[in-house]
Amino acid sequence: MFIRLALILILLIAQACRRPIDYGPDNPGGLATVSATGESAFSLPAANIDPRWIVKFARGNRSFKTPWSDQAGAEQPGLGPLFNHTSCAGCHPRDGRGQPPRNPGDLDHGMLIQLGDSGKNHPLYGDTLQTRAIQGHNPEPSFRIRYEEIKGEYADHTPYSLRKPIVEFNVQSETIPAFSARTAPALIGLGLLESISESEILIRSQRVKDVNPAIGGRMNHVRNGDGDEIPGRFGWKASVAKIEDQIARAAFRDMGVSSRLLPASLDSATVGNGSEPEMKDDVLANITFYIRSIGVPARRDPWNPDVQRGEEVFLRLGCANCHAETFVIGRTSLDHLTYQVIHPYTDLLLHEMGPGLADHRSDGEATGSEWRTAPLWGIGLVQTVNGHEFFLHDGRARGFEEAILWHGGQAEASRNGFLSLAARDRALLLQFLRSL
């Protein structure tokens, strides 16, 4: 407790001097880092949050986890008529990662099917397939996933196997020509990522391009409510710029719940009732504050010599060209996000990832083979929090090793380097990733 109070005092001094301080690799979220390793590790408020804001955080947490209902008088009425889950936590269990369906009848999963291409919604089903419906309405087509195994081996002849997902619908495949299966990501540290300035992102990107022009990523620019183009940084293809926008979009598409940001229908399948937004402004504000203020779990054993050797392998393979370790945050509207040095292991940019991961569905300026670099902080706790290790946008990878082996395009050189590593170095790299 004394150490944490001392760090908070240092932060206050840093704020007064306008100088961010790096608290080292064991504090990836700066003073927003939380000391938690259990099931609640992705759900705690930033350690440096002003105690006066805890009530608002708790209210947002409650609204995030409370189911929406189609019944009048319910705590959160307004569900549907078409939906995928009844609460935000349905896709983000314990504020963590969703997973693909476990069997054809599984409705308790965290995967969505996004439809259309080049800004055009599907003529029947709109932007997102909604596989459940309230009484009196028909759900949209259901889907299931089967996998094809792809065999390979490392340079030392150690075998490996990857699984390629095949999505099948209960309608003819030509009815849904363009789609993308995507699992819900973890929510830790999103307020910190939102607070990184555009100039910080661009400066770091330019440094990488100066060294290796073939690896430098690019932004996915989106339009805000005023029509201005701003950099997207959320979603698998960086197609959303602000946390508030992401919440409103997910509420409407995944639960059929309207808000002031999305008061009208996004697609032809959702029936608007012309009433006031179902998600009131205070609920939207509280959920936004909640997600902005979730802390980042501290790393486990970053000073272990084997973890440090694994980090050396990570750097030697060039993984940090995209999974950027460090960003500096200046002044923000929330004190607990202000003047922080963070270690998210992402550059928030789009990168061409090759045909193996391509979904052939564009999203804003992102092509079907471009994906935003996923943050790696907290990834070592996904098994503890969510009980699985299904990674990449559609959960195809059964752990860190398979996730690396699916990399292609601008990351192909790093993947090939991983294939050529000795077994000992591969194990050290995976140990480093588990420490994040």
Short mmCIF file of C-alpha atoms in Angstrom, two decimals:
data_model
loop_
_atom_site.label_atom_id
_atom_site.label_comp_id
_atom_site.label_asym_id
_atom_site.label_seq_id
_atom_site.Cartn_x
_atom_site.Cartn_y
_atom_site.Cartn_z
CA MET A 1 0.00 0.00 0.00
CA PHE A 2 2.81 2.40 0.92
CA ILE A 3 4.55 1.76 -2.41
CA ARG A 4 1.34 2.42 -4.35
CA LEU A 5 0.73 5.68 -2.45
CA ALA A 6 4.30 6.73 -3.15
CA LEU A 7 3.83 6.05 -6.87
CA ILE A 8 0.62 8.08 -6.89
CA LEU A 9 2.51 10.96 -5.26
CA ILE A 10 5.16 10.69 -7.98
CA LEU A 11 2.39 10.80 -10.60
CA LEU A 12 0.98 13.98 -9.10
CA ILE A 13 4.44 15.53 -9.24
CA ALA A 14 4.82 14.35 -12.84
CA GLN A 15 1.47 15.88 -13.74
CA ALA A 16 2.53 19.17 -12.21
CA CYS A 17 5.75 19.04 -14.23
CA ARG A 18 3.98 17.62 -17.33
CA ARG A 19 6.49 14.78 -17.50
CA PRO A 20 5.37 11.16 -17.97
CA ILE A 21 7.29 8.56 -15.96
CA ASP A 22 8.01 4.99 -17.04
CA TYR A 23 7.42 2.61 -14.12
CA GLY A 24 9.02 -0.33 -15.90
CA PRO A 25 7.85 -3.48 -17.66
CA ASP A 26 6.00 -4.83 -14.63
CA ASN A 27 3.61 -1.82 -14.85
CA PRO A 28 2.38 -1.93 -18.48
CA GLY A 29 -0.43 0.51 -17.74
CA GLY A 30 1.72 2.95 -15.79
CA LEU A 31 -0.02 3.86 -12.56
CA ALA A 32 -3.26 2.47 -14.01
CA THR A 33 -1.71 -0.99 -13.57
CA VAL A 34 -3.55 -3.34 -11.21
CA SER A 35 -2.05 -6.14 -9.15
CA ALA A 36 -4.37 -9.01 -10.03
CA THR A 37 -3.81 -12.47 -11.45
CA GLY A 38 -7.20 -14.14 -10.88
CA GLU A 39 -10.51 -14.29 -12.76
CA SER A 40 -11.20 -10.60 -12.06
CA ALA A 41 -7.89 -9.39 -13.53
CA PHE A 42 -9.61 -7.75 -16.54
CA SER A 43 -12.39 -6.07 -14.54
CA LEU A 44 -10.72 -3.85 -11.96
CA PRO A 45 -10.59 -0.04 -11.96
CA ALA A 46 -7.28 1.64 -12.72
CA ALA A 47 -5.20 1.58 -9.56
CA ASN A 48 -4.77 5.37 -9.61
CA ILE A 49 -8.42 6.29 -10.18
CA ASP A 50 -9.80 9.05 -7.99
CA PRO A 51 -11.94 7.37 -5.29
CA ARG A 52 -14.73 9.83 -6.10
CA TRP A 53 -15.16 8.09 -9.48
CA ILE A 54 -15.54 4.57 -8.10
CA VAL A 55 -19.33 4.90 -7.89
CA LYS A 56 -19.54 5.86 -11.57
CA PHE A 57 -17.24 2.97 -12.43
CA ALA A 58 -19.50 0.59 -10.48
CA ARG A 59 -22.61 1.93 -12.22
CA GLY A 60 -21.03 1.38 -15.61
CA ASN A 61 -19.97 -2.11 -14.58
CA ARG A 62 -23.55 -2.90 -13.52
CA SER A 63 -25.05 -1.67 -16.80
CA PHE A 64 -22.39 -3.56 -18.75
CA LYS A 65 -23.29 -6.85 -17.09
CA THR A 66 -27.07 -6.42 -16.62
CA PRO A 67 -29.12 -8.12 -19.38
CA TRP A 68 -31.34 -6.03 -21.62
CA SER A 69 -34.91 -7.25 -21.84
CA ASP A 70 -37.91 -6.91 -24.14
CA GLN A 71 -40.17 -6.76 -21.08
CA ALA A 72 -41.58 -3.44 -19.86
CA GLY A 73 -40.48 -2.65 -16.34
CA ALA A 74 -37.21 -4.56 -16.62
CA GLU A 75 -34.06 -2.95 -15.24
CA GLN A 76 -32.78 -2.41 -18.78
CA PRO A 77 -35.68 -2.66 -21.28
CA GLY A 78 -35.18 -2.34 -25.03
CA LEU A 79 -33.75 -5.65 -26.23
CA GLY A 80 -34.16 -6.64 -29.86
CA PRO A 81 -36.19 -7.44 -31.82
CA LEU A 82 -33.09 -9.18 -33.23
CA PHE A 83 -29.96 -9.74 -31.20
CA ASN A 84 -26.98 -11.99 -30.50
CA HIS A 85 -26.60 -11.49 -26.74
CA THR A 86 -28.65 -9.86 -24.01
CA SER A 87 -25.76 -8.04 -22.33
CA CYS A 88 -22.37 -6.55 -23.15
CA ALA A 89 -20.80 -9.18 -20.90
CA GLY A 90 -22.33 -11.89 -23.08
CA CYS A 91 -19.65 -11.27 -25.72
CA HIS A 92 -16.99 -10.09 -23.24
CA PRO A 93 -17.16 -12.54 -20.29
CA ARG A 94 -15.36 -11.05 -17.29
CA ASP A 95 -14.41 -8.19 -19.65
CA GLY A 96 -12.20 -10.64 -21.51
CA ARG A 97 -12.06 -12.52 -24.80
CA GLY A 98 -14.98 -14.26 -26.42
CA GLN A 99 -14.55 -17.63 -28.08
CA PRO A 100 -15.99 -19.41 -31.12
CA PRO A 101 -19.04 -21.68 -30.73
CA ARG A 102 -18.14 -24.97 -29.10
CA ASN A 103 -20.86 -26.92 -30.93
CA PRO A 104 -23.63 -26.22 -33.49
CA GLY A 105 -26.21 -25.38 -30.81
CA ASP A 106 -23.97 -23.18 -28.68
CA LEU A 107 -25.46 -19.69 -28.21
CA ASP A 108 -23.25 -18.76 -25.26
CA HIS A 109 -20.20 -17.75 -27.26
CA GLY A 110 -18.45 -14.51 -28.16
CA MET A 111 -18.35 -14.65 -31.94
CA LEU A 112 -20.19 -12.42 -34.41
CA ILE A 113 -20.61 -12.62 -38.16
CA GLN A 114 -20.16 -9.24 -39.82
CA LEU A 115 -21.63 -8.92 -43.29
CA GLY A 116 -21.29 -6.89 -46.47
CA ASP A 117 -18.32 -5.33 -48.17
CA SER A 118 -17.00 -1.92 -49.27
CA GLY A 119 -19.43 -0.09 -47.01
CA LYS A 120 -22.44 -1.96 -48.40
CA ASN A 121 -24.66 -3.89 -45.99
CA HIS A 122 -26.16 -7.23 -46.86
CA PRO A 123 -29.54 -6.56 -48.56
CA LEU A 124 -31.42 -8.92 -46.23
CA TYR A 125 -29.43 -9.11 -43.01
CA GLY A 126 -27.68 -5.76 -42.79
CA ASP A 127 -24.28 -5.26 -41.20
CA THR A 128 -24.25 -8.04 -38.62
CA LEU A 129 -25.94 -11.42 -38.54
CA GLN A 130 -28.35 -11.56 -35.59
CA THR A 131 -29.13 -15.17 -34.77
CA ARG A 132 -31.62 -14.66 -31.93
CA ALA A 133 -34.93 -12.84 -31.72
CA ILE A 134 -37.58 -11.83 -29.19
CA GLN A 135 -40.98 -13.49 -29.29
CA GLY A 136 -42.90 -12.72 -32.47
CA HIS A 137 -39.83 -12.20 -34.66
CA ASN A 138 -37.72 -14.59 -36.69
CA PRO A 139 -33.97 -14.75 -36.13
CA GLU A 140 -31.55 -14.49 -39.01
CA PRO A 141 -29.62 -17.54 -40.28
CA SER A 142 -27.58 -19.48 -37.77
CA PHE A 143 -24.04 -20.65 -38.41
CA ARG A 144 -21.60 -23.28 -37.31
CA ILE A 145 -17.85 -23.66 -37.67
CA ARG A 146 -15.88 -26.69 -38.67
CA TYR A 147 -12.10 -26.82 -38.99
CA GLU A 148 -9.61 -28.21 -41.45
CA GLU A 149 -6.24 -29.18 -40.03
CA ILE A 150 -3.13 -27.89 -41.80
CA LYS A 151 0.03 -29.83 -41.02
CA GLY A 152 3.56 -28.43 -41.05
CA GLU A 153 6.90 -28.70 -39.34
CA TYR A 154 9.64 -26.47 -37.97
CA ALA A 155 13.15 -26.34 -39.36
CA ASP A 156 14.16 -28.92 -36.74
CA HIS A 157 11.36 -31.20 -38.06
CA THR A 158 9.14 -30.75 -35.02
CA PRO A 159 5.56 -31.10 -36.34
CA TYR A 160 2.78 -28.59 -35.79
CA SER A 161 -0.87 -28.32 -36.83
CA LEU A 162 -3.03 -25.29 -37.55
CA ARG A 163 -6.80 -25.26 -37.84
CA LYS A 164 -8.50 -23.37 -40.65
CA PRO A 165 -12.07 -22.33 -39.82
CA ILE A 166 -14.87 -23.03 -42.30
CA VAL A 167 -18.06 -21.09 -41.52
CA GLU A 168 -21.28 -22.76 -42.66
CA PHE A 169 -24.74 -21.16 -42.63
CA ASN A 170 -28.15 -22.80 -42.58
CA VAL A 171 -28.91 -21.06 -45.88
CA GLN A 172 -27.25 -21.41 -49.25
CA SER A 173 -23.71 -20.05 -49.14
CA GLU A 174 -24.24 -17.70 -52.07
CA THR A 175 -26.87 -15.91 -49.96
CA ILE A 176 -24.03 -14.57 -47.79
CA PRO A 177 -21.11 -13.91 -50.18
CA ALA A 178 -19.05 -11.51 -48.01
CA PHE A 179 -18.65 -11.96 -44.26
CA SER A 180 -16.13 -12.05 -41.43
CA ALA A 181 -16.27 -14.19 -38.29
CA ARG A 182 -14.90 -12.24 -35.33
CA THR A 183 -14.58 -12.95 -31.62
CA ALA A 184 -14.84 -10.22 -29.00
CA PRO A 185 -11.48 -8.92 -27.66
CA ALA A 186 -10.54 -8.18 -24.05
CA LEU A 187 -11.32 -4.67 -22.76
CA ILE A 188 -8.31 -3.88 -20.59
CA GLY A 189 -6.53 -0.56 -21.04
CA LEU A 190 -8.83 0.79 -23.77
CA GLY A 191 -8.93 4.22 -22.16
CA LEU A 192 -5.14 4.37 -22.34
CA LEU A 193 -5.12 3.35 -26.00
CA GLU A 194 -7.78 5.97 -26.76
CA SER A 195 -5.56 8.59 -25.10
CA ILE A 196 -2.52 8.04 -27.34
CA SER A 197 -2.24 11.03 -29.63
CA GLU A 198 -2.36 10.65 -33.39
CA SER A 199 1.08 12.27 -33.63
CA GLU A 200 2.56 9.63 -31.30
CA ILE A 201 1.20 6.86 -33.51
CA LEU A 202 2.49 8.50 -36.69
CA ILE A 203 5.93 9.30 -35.29
CA ARG A 204 6.49 5.72 -34.21
CA SER A 205 5.18 4.38 -37.52
CA GLN A 206 7.57 6.60 -39.44
CA ARG A 207 10.53 5.34 -37.41
CA VAL A 208 9.67 1.77 -38.42
CA LYS A 209 9.21 2.75 -42.08
CA ASP A 210 12.58 4.49 -42.10
CA VAL A 211 14.24 1.21 -41.11
CA ASN A 212 12.03 -1.21 -43.05
CA PRO A 213 9.55 0.43 -45.46
CA ALA A 214 7.85 -2.90 -46.16
CA ILE A 215 6.63 -3.26 -42.57
CA GLY A 216 5.23 0.19 -41.79
CA GLY A 217 1.49 0.11 -41.13
CA ARG A 218 -1.22 2.65 -41.87
CA MET A 219 -4.22 4.16 -40.17
CA ASN A 220 -7.83 3.33 -40.95
CA HIS A 221 -9.43 6.77 -41.03
CA VAL A 222 -13.08 7.01 -40.01
CA ARG A 223 -15.49 9.94 -39.90
CA ASN A 224 -16.76 11.29 -36.61
CA GLY A 225 -20.15 12.87 -35.98
CA ASP A 226 -18.94 16.20 -37.41
CA GLY A 227 -17.79 14.55 -40.64
CA ASP A 228 -14.08 14.96 -39.82
CA GLU A 229 -11.68 12.12 -40.61
CA ILE A 230 -9.95 10.76 -37.49
CA PRO A 231 -7.81 7.65 -36.99
CA GLY A 232 -9.64 4.48 -36.02
CA ARG A 233 -8.02 2.45 -33.28
CA PHE A 234 -10.64 -0.05 -32.03
CA GLY A 235 -12.03 -3.19 -33.58
CA TRP A 236 -10.12 -5.89 -35.46
CA LYS A 237 -9.64 -3.54 -38.41
CA ALA A 238 -9.35 -0.27 -36.45
CA SER A 239 -12.71 0.83 -37.86
CA VAL A 240 -13.88 2.73 -34.75
CA ALA A 241 -12.18 5.80 -33.30
CA LYS A 242 -13.83 6.28 -29.89
CA ILE A 243 -14.88 3.95 -27.10
CA GLU A 244 -18.29 5.62 -26.90
CA ASP A 245 -18.88 4.92 -30.60
CA GLN A 246 -17.86 1.29 -30.19
CA ILE A 247 -20.31 0.84 -27.30
CA ALA A 248 -23.19 2.37 -29.24
CA ARG A 249 -22.39 0.30 -32.31
CA ALA A 250 -22.15 -2.97 -30.37
CA ALA A 251 -25.33 -2.24 -28.42
CA PHE A 252 -27.31 -1.66 -31.60
CA ARG A 253 -25.88 -4.44 -33.74
CA ASP A 254 -25.55 -7.12 -31.10
CA MET A 255 -28.50 -6.38 -28.80
CA GLY A 256 -30.84 -4.22 -30.87
CA VAL A 257 -30.50 -1.40 -28.33
CA SER A 258 -30.57 2.14 -29.71
CA SER A 259 -28.79 5.23 -28.35
CA ARG A 260 -28.43 8.90 -29.26
CA LEU A 261 -25.43 7.95 -31.42
CA LEU A 262 -27.41 5.30 -33.30
CA PRO A 263 -31.09 6.15 -32.96
CA ALA A 264 -32.09 4.63 -36.29
CA SER A 265 -31.77 1.24 -37.91
CA LEU A 266 -28.39 0.15 -39.26
CA ASP A 267 -29.92 -2.54 -41.43
CA SER A 268 -33.13 -3.68 -43.02
CA ALA A 269 -33.66 -6.45 -40.51
CA THR A 270 -33.94 -4.27 -37.41
CA VAL A 271 -37.28 -2.67 -36.76
CA GLY A 272 -37.09 0.79 -35.21
CA ASN A 273 -39.97 1.84 -32.98
CA GLY A 274 -39.50 5.58 -33.36
CA SER A 275 -39.29 6.07 -29.58
CA GLU A 276 -36.60 7.67 -27.46
CA PRO A 277 -33.22 5.90 -27.46
CA GLU A 278 -33.34 2.77 -25.33
CA MET A 279 -29.87 3.31 -23.91
CA LYS A 280 -30.18 6.58 -22.03
CA ASP A 281 -27.35 9.08 -22.13
CA ASP A 282 -26.36 8.48 -18.50
CA VAL A 283 -26.13 4.72 -19.09
CA LEU A 284 -24.00 5.24 -22.21
CA ALA A 285 -21.77 7.68 -20.29
CA ASN A 286 -21.36 5.29 -17.35
CA ILE A 287 -20.49 2.30 -19.54
CA THR A 288 -18.04 4.47 -21.49
CA PHE A 289 -16.38 5.62 -18.27
CA TYR A 290 -16.26 2.05 -17.00
CA ILE A 291 -14.48 0.74 -20.08
CA ARG A 292 -12.15 3.76 -20.25
CA SER A 293 -11.14 3.15 -16.64
CA ILE A 294 -10.47 -0.59 -16.55
CA GLY A 295 -6.89 -1.10 -15.42
CA VAL A 296 -4.17 -3.23 -16.98
CA PRO A 297 -2.90 -6.27 -15.06
CA ALA A 298 0.71 -6.19 -13.95
CA ARG A 299 3.10 -8.54 -15.68
CA ARG A 300 4.09 -11.72 -13.94
CA ASP A 301 7.78 -12.27 -13.30
CA PRO A 302 9.17 -9.90 -15.98
CA TRP A 303 12.61 -10.03 -14.38
CA ASN A 304 12.89 -13.79 -14.76
CA PRO A 305 16.04 -14.44 -16.86
CA ASP A 306 14.17 -16.86 -19.15
CA VAL A 307 11.39 -14.28 -19.72
CA GLN A 308 14.03 -11.70 -20.58
CA ARG A 309 15.69 -14.13 -23.00
CA GLY A 310 12.29 -14.72 -24.56
CA GLU A 311 11.90 -10.97 -25.00
CA GLU A 312 15.26 -10.89 -26.77
CA VAL A 313 13.92 -13.49 -29.20
CA PHE A 314 10.77 -11.37 -29.65
CA LEU A 315 12.90 -8.37 -30.59
CA ARG A 316 15.29 -10.36 -32.76
CA LEU A 317 12.40 -11.71 -34.86
CA GLY A 318 11.13 -8.17 -35.45
CA CYS A 319 7.82 -8.73 -33.64
CA ALA A 320 8.14 -5.32 -31.98
CA ASN A 321 8.01 -3.59 -35.37
CA CYS A 322 4.23 -3.94 -35.15
CA HIS A 323 3.67 -5.00 -31.53
CA ALA A 324 5.21 -1.75 -30.30
CA GLU A 325 6.13 -1.91 -26.64
CA THR A 326 5.96 1.71 -25.49
CA PHE A 327 3.80 4.80 -25.97
CA VAL A 328 3.71 8.06 -24.05
CA ILE A 329 0.40 9.71 -23.13
CA GLY A 330 0.13 13.43 -22.47
CA ARG A 331 -2.70 15.40 -20.93
CA THR A 332 -6.19 13.82 -21.12
CA SER A 333 -9.63 14.58 -19.71
CA LEU A 334 -9.21 11.90 -17.02
CA ASP A 335 -6.43 12.25 -14.46
CA HIS A 336 -5.85 8.50 -14.15
CA LEU A 337 -5.01 8.33 -17.86
CA THR A 338 -2.85 11.47 -17.94
CA TYR A 339 0.94 11.52 -18.35
CA GLN A 340 1.48 7.81 -18.54
CA VAL A 341 4.15 5.67 -20.17
CA ILE A 342 2.43 2.46 -21.23
CA HIS A 343 3.52 -0.85 -22.74
CA PRO A 344 0.59 -2.24 -24.80
CA TYR A 345 2.57 -4.05 -27.52
CA THR A 346 0.56 -2.62 -30.40
CA ASP A 347 1.00 0.19 -32.90
CA LEU A 348 -2.79 0.52 -33.47
CA LEU A 349 -2.13 0.39 -37.22
CA LEU A 350 -3.33 -1.76 -40.08
CA HIS A 351 -0.93 -4.30 -41.54
CA GLU A 352 -1.26 -6.60 -44.52
CA MET A 353 -1.27 -10.09 -43.01
CA GLY A 354 -1.36 -12.29 -46.09
CA PRO A 355 -3.93 -14.62 -47.62
CA GLY A 356 -4.03 -17.07 -44.72
CA LEU A 357 -5.82 -14.58 -42.45
CA ALA A 358 -7.70 -12.68 -45.15
CA ASP A 359 -11.49 -12.63 -44.77
CA HIS A 360 -12.10 -10.84 -48.10
CA ARG A 361 -14.31 -8.25 -46.35
CA SER A 362 -13.19 -4.63 -46.37
CA ASP A 363 -13.92 -2.38 -43.41
CA GLY A 364 -13.58 1.34 -44.06
CA GLU A 365 -10.15 1.84 -45.61
CA ALA A 366 -8.99 -1.61 -44.44
CA THR A 367 -8.83 -4.33 -47.06
CA GLY A 368 -9.81 -7.93 -46.44
CA SER A 369 -6.21 -8.91 -45.68
CA GLU A 370 -5.38 -5.96 -43.39
CA TRP A 371 -5.73 -6.21 -39.63
CA ARG A 372 -4.96 -3.89 -36.74
CA THR A 373 -2.07 -5.04 -34.58
CA ALA A 374 -3.70 -6.62 -31.53
CA PRO A 375 -2.42 -5.40 -28.13
CA LEU A 376 -0.57 -8.11 -26.25
CA TRP A 377 -0.78 -6.76 -22.70
CA GLY A 378 -2.77 -9.12 -20.49
CA ILE A 379 -2.64 -11.93 -23.06
CA GLY A 380 -0.95 -14.26 -20.61
CA LEU A 381 -4.02 -14.13 -18.32
CA VAL A 382 -6.68 -15.04 -20.91
CA GLN A 383 -6.64 -18.68 -19.82
CA THR A 384 -7.15 -17.66 -16.18
CA VAL A 385 -9.90 -15.13 -16.90
CA ASN A 386 -11.76 -16.83 -19.74
CA GLY A 387 -10.75 -20.48 -19.59
CA HIS A 388 -9.37 -20.70 -23.12
CA GLU A 389 -6.54 -19.52 -25.36
CA PHE A 390 -8.29 -19.02 -28.70
CA PHE A 391 -6.49 -16.13 -30.39
CA LEU A 392 -6.64 -14.09 -33.62
CA HIS A 393 -9.77 -12.39 -34.93
CA ASP A 394 -11.80 -15.58 -35.26
CA GLY A 395 -10.30 -17.61 -32.44
CA ARG A 396 -8.72 -20.13 -34.80
CA ALA A 397 -5.37 -20.20 -33.00
CA ARG A 398 -5.21 -22.62 -30.06
CA GLY A 399 -2.52 -20.73 -28.22
CA PHE A 400 0.39 -18.38 -28.87
CA GLU A 401 2.29 -20.77 -31.10
CA GLU A 402 -0.51 -21.18 -33.64
CA ALA A 403 -1.22 -17.44 -33.60
CA ILE A 404 2.38 -16.75 -34.62
CA LEU A 405 2.31 -19.40 -37.34
CA TRP A 406 -0.76 -17.81 -38.98
CA HIS A 407 1.12 -14.54 -39.51
CA GLY A 408 1.89 -13.69 -43.13
CA GLY A 409 2.22 -10.66 -45.37
CA GLN A 410 4.19 -7.95 -43.59
CA ALA A 411 4.78 -10.38 -40.69
CA GLU A 412 5.96 -13.29 -42.85
CA ALA A 413 9.64 -12.67 -42.14
CA SER A 414 8.97 -12.86 -38.40
CA ARG A 415 6.95 -16.04 -38.87
CA ASN A 416 9.72 -17.62 -40.92
CA GLY A 417 12.19 -16.65 -38.24
CA PHE A 418 10.02 -18.39 -35.66
CA LEU A 419 9.92 -21.52 -37.83
CA SER A 420 13.71 -21.61 -37.92
CA LEU A 421 14.22 -21.22 -34.18
CA ALA A 422 15.56 -23.99 -32.02
CA ALA A 423 13.00 -25.57 -29.69
CA ARG A 424 14.60 -23.88 -26.67
CA ASP A 425 14.23 -20.39 -28.19
CA ARG A 426 10.63 -21.10 -29.21
CA ALA A 427 9.86 -22.06 -25.63
CA LEU A 428 11.53 -18.90 -24.30
CA LEU A 429 9.47 -16.70 -26.65
CA LEU A 430 6.24 -18.35 -25.50
CA GLN A 431 7.29 -17.90 -21.87
CA PHE A 432 7.77 -14.18 -22.54
CA LEU A 433 4.28 -13.92 -24.07
CA ARG A 434 2.77 -15.68 -21.04
CA SER A 435 4.34 -13.01 -18.82
CA LEU A 436 2.50 -10.17 -20.58
#
